[in-house]
Coordinates of C-alpha atoms in Angstrom, one line a residue:
X1 CA -6.7 22.7 -1.7
X2 CA -8.6 19.4 -2.1
X3 CA -11.5 18.9 -5.1
X4 CA -14.6 18.1 -4.3
X5 CA -15.3 15.4 -6.9
X6 CA -19.1 14.1 -5.8
X7 CA -20.5 16.1 -9.1
X8 CA -18.0 13.9 -10.7
X9 CA -18.7 10.9 -8.9
X10 CA -22.4 11.0 -9.5
X11 CA -22.9 12.6 -12.8
X12 CA -19.3 11.6 -14.5
X13 CA -18.6 15.2 -14.9
X14 CA -15.6 17.0 -13.8
X15 CA -15.2 18.7 -10.2
X16 CA -18.3 20.8 -8.7
X17 CA -17.1 22.7 -6.2
X18 CA -13.8 23.6 -4.1
X19 CA -14.6 21.4 -0.9
X20 CA -13.5 19.1 1.2
X21 CA -12.4 14.9 -0.1
X22 CA -15.5 13.4 -0.7
X23 CA -16.7 10.5 1.2
X24 CA -18.2 7.2 -1.3
X25 CA -19.5 5.1 -0.3
X26 CA -16.8 2.8 2.0
X27 CA -13.6 5.2 -0.1
X28 CA -12.5 8.5 -0.1
X29 CA -11.4 10.4 -3.1
X30 CA -9.3 13.5 -3.1
X31 CA -8.2 15.7 -6.4
X32 CA -5.6 18.5 -5.6
X33 CA -5.5 21.7 -7.4
X34 CA -2.2 21.9 -9.5
X35 CA -1.3 24.8 -7.7
X36 CA -1.7 22.5 -4.6
X37 CA 0.2 19.2 -5.7
X38 CA 3.9 20.1 -4.1
X39 CA 6.9 18.9 -5.2
X40 CA 6.8 15.4 -7.2
X41 CA 7.2 12.3 -5.3
X42 CA 10.1 10.2 -5.0
X43 CA 9.3 6.5 -4.9
X44 CA 11.9 3.6 -5.2
X45 CA 12.3 -0.6 -4.1
X46 CA 12.7 -3.7 -5.5
X47 CA 9.7 -5.3 -7.0
X48 CA 8.4 -8.6 -6.1
X49 CA 11.1 -10.4 -8.6
X50 CA 13.9 -8.1 -7.8
X51 CA 14.1 -5.9 -10.3
X52 CA 14.8 -2.3 -9.5
X53 CA 11.3 0.0 -10.1
X54 CA 12.2 4.3 -9.9
X55 CA 9.0 6.1 -10.5
X56 CA 11.7 9.4 -11.0
X57 CA 12.5 7.1 -14.8
X58 CA 8.6 7.5 -15.8
X59 CA 8.4 11.3 -14.9
X60 CA 6.1 12.9 -18.3
X61 CA 3.9 9.5 -17.6
X62 CA 0.8 10.2 -15.4
X63 CA 1.8 7.2 -12.9
X64 CA -1.1 5.5 -10.4
X65 CA 0.2 3.9 -7.3
X66 CA -1.7 1.4 -5.1
X67 CA -1.1 0.2 -2.1
X68 CA -2.2 -3.2 -1.4
X69 CA -2.2 -6.8 0.2
X70 CA -3.1 -10.0 -1.0
X71 CA -5.1 -10.4 2.5
X72 CA -7.2 -7.4 2.1
X73 CA -10.4 -8.2 1.1
X74 CA -11.4 -4.5 -0.5
X75 CA -7.6 -4.8 -2.7
X76 CA -8.9 -8.1 -4.2
X77 CA -11.9 -6.4 -5.2
X78 CA -10.3 -3.4 -6.9
X79 CA -7.5 -5.8 -8.6
X80 CA -9.6 -6.2 -11.3
X81 CA -10.3 -3.0 -12.1
X82 CA -6.7 -2.4 -11.8
X83 CA -5.4 -4.8 -14.2
X84 CA -8.0 -4.2 -17.2
X85 CA -7.5 -0.1 -15.8
X86 CA -3.5 -0.1 -17.0
X87 CA -3.7 -2.5 -20.1
X88 CA -6.4 0.2 -21.4
X89 CA -4.1 3.1 -20.5
X90 CA -1.1 0.9 -21.3
X91 CA 0.0 2.9 -24.7
X92 CA -1.2 6.5 -23.4
X93 CA 1.4 7.3 -20.8
X94 CA 0.4 6.4 -18.4
X95 CA 2.3 3.6 -15.7
X96 CA 0.8 1.8 -13.0
X97 CA 2.9 0.0 -9.7
X98 CA 1.6 -1.1 -7.0
X99 CA 3.3 -1.3 -3.8
X100 CA 2.7 -4.6 -1.6
X101 CA 2.7 -4.6 2.2
X102 CA 2.8 -7.3 4.4
X103 CA 3.1 -10.7 2.3
X104 CA 6.1 -12.2 0.8
X105 CA 6.9 -12.8 -2.6
X106 CA 5.8 -16.2 -3.3
X107 CA 1.9 -14.9 -1.7
X108 CA 2.3 -11.1 -3.6
X109 CA 3.4 -13.2 -7.2
X110 CA 0.3 -15.5 -6.8
X111 CA -2.4 -12.5 -5.9
X112 CA -0.9 -10.7 -9.5
X113 CA -0.7 -13.8 -11.4
X114 CA -4.8 -15.0 -10.3
X115 CA -6.1 -10.9 -10.9
X116 CA -4.0 -10.8 -14.2
X117 CA -2.0 -7.9 -12.7
X118 CA 0.9 -7.0 -15.5
X119 CA 2.2 -3.7 -14.1
X120 CA 5.6 -4.1 -11.2
X121 CA 4.7 -4.1 -7.8
X122 CA 7.4 -2.8 -4.8
X123 CA 8.0 -5.4 -2.1
X124 CA 7.7 -2.9 1.1
X125 CA 8.1 -5.9 3.6
X126 CA 11.1 -3.2 5.2
X127 CA 8.2 -0.4 4.9
X128 CA 10.3 2.3 3.4
X129 CA 8.2 2.4 0.1
X130 CA 4.6 3.7 2.2
X131 CA 7.4 5.8 4.7
X132 CA 8.8 8.0 1.5
X133 CA 5.0 8.5 0.3
X134 CA 3.7 9.6 4.4
X135 CA 3.0 13.2 3.3
X136 CA 1.0 12.2 0.9
X137 CA -1.2 8.7 2.6
X138 CA -1.5 10.1 6.5
X139 CA -2.8 7.6 8.1
X140 CA -3.9 5.3 5.7
X141 CA -4.4 1.8 5.7
X142 CA -4.8 -0.6 2.6
X143 CA -6.1 -0.3 0.2
X144 CA -5.1 3.1 -0.9
X145 CA -4.4 4.5 -4.4
X146 CA -2.1 8.0 -5.4
X147 CA -2.2 9.6 -8.6
X148 CA 0.4 11.3 -10.1
X149 CA 1.0 13.9 -12.9
X150 CA 3.1 14.2 -15.3
X151 CA 5.3 16.0 -13.2
X152 CA 5.2 13.1 -10.7
X153 CA 3.1 15.3 -8.6
X154 CA 0.0 14.0 -6.9
X155 CA -2.7 14.9 -7.7
X156 CA -5.3 12.5 -6.4
X157 CA -5.7 9.8 -4.0
X158 CA -8.3 7.3 -3.1
X159 CA -8.3 5.6 0.0
X160 CA -9.8 2.7 0.1
X161 CA -11.1 0.4 -3.2
X162 CA -11.2 1.9 -6.5
X163 CA -13.7 1.7 -8.8
X164 CA -13.8 1.4 -12.2
X165 CA -15.8 4.9 -13.0
X166 CA -13.7 6.6 -10.5
X167 CA -10.5 5.4 -11.3
X168 CA -10.7 6.1 -15.4
X169 CA -11.8 9.8 -14.8
X170 CA -9.3 10.7 -12.6
X171 CA -6.9 9.3 -14.9
X172 CA -8.7 11.3 -17.9
X173 CA -8.8 14.3 -15.7
X174 CA -5.1 13.9 -14.9
X175 CA -3.7 12.4 -18.6
X176 CA -5.5 16.4 -20.4
X177 CA -3.5 18.4 -17.9
X178 CA -0.2 20.0 -19.3
X179 CA 3.1 19.6 -18.4
X180 CA 3.7 22.2 -15.3
X181 CA 5.7 24.8 -17.1
X182 CA 4.7 23.9 -21.2
X183 CA 2.2 25.6 -23.1

């Protein structure tokens, strides 16, 4: 079941009621109740500089997955927000990973360097990373951001450019929740 974030987005408070996803400008924000999050997400691939990335190793941390392309204007809009938020939460058990679509490595790396993005991105020129997330990103274009709880399950999704207040509020909410099965 999706939880509407209208009150959350407009008043800076928690979700007002259980409803459909809320459209906020040119983006749609959906938060999933813990009982509706399903199984942990499997995502792995090769980073832009050739390193192996597998988010299964990050269980216990909140994970923010951002799908982007250097040619995407909304991706350029949100890139400084993602870089700053990643840095702000670096020592709080929050990991960020990008999924780059359609860029060659040089263009993708130049984009990350120009925005100060220090977290890894998967090179998804073969489409396998997006395919592994198809259940959670049906028909989504770019950018799209998926937050995973500390059990690796989808906790929230933002279709379109994420705003700083939205991202930090979602991260704070997911970070504050207990790990499933813990007291």
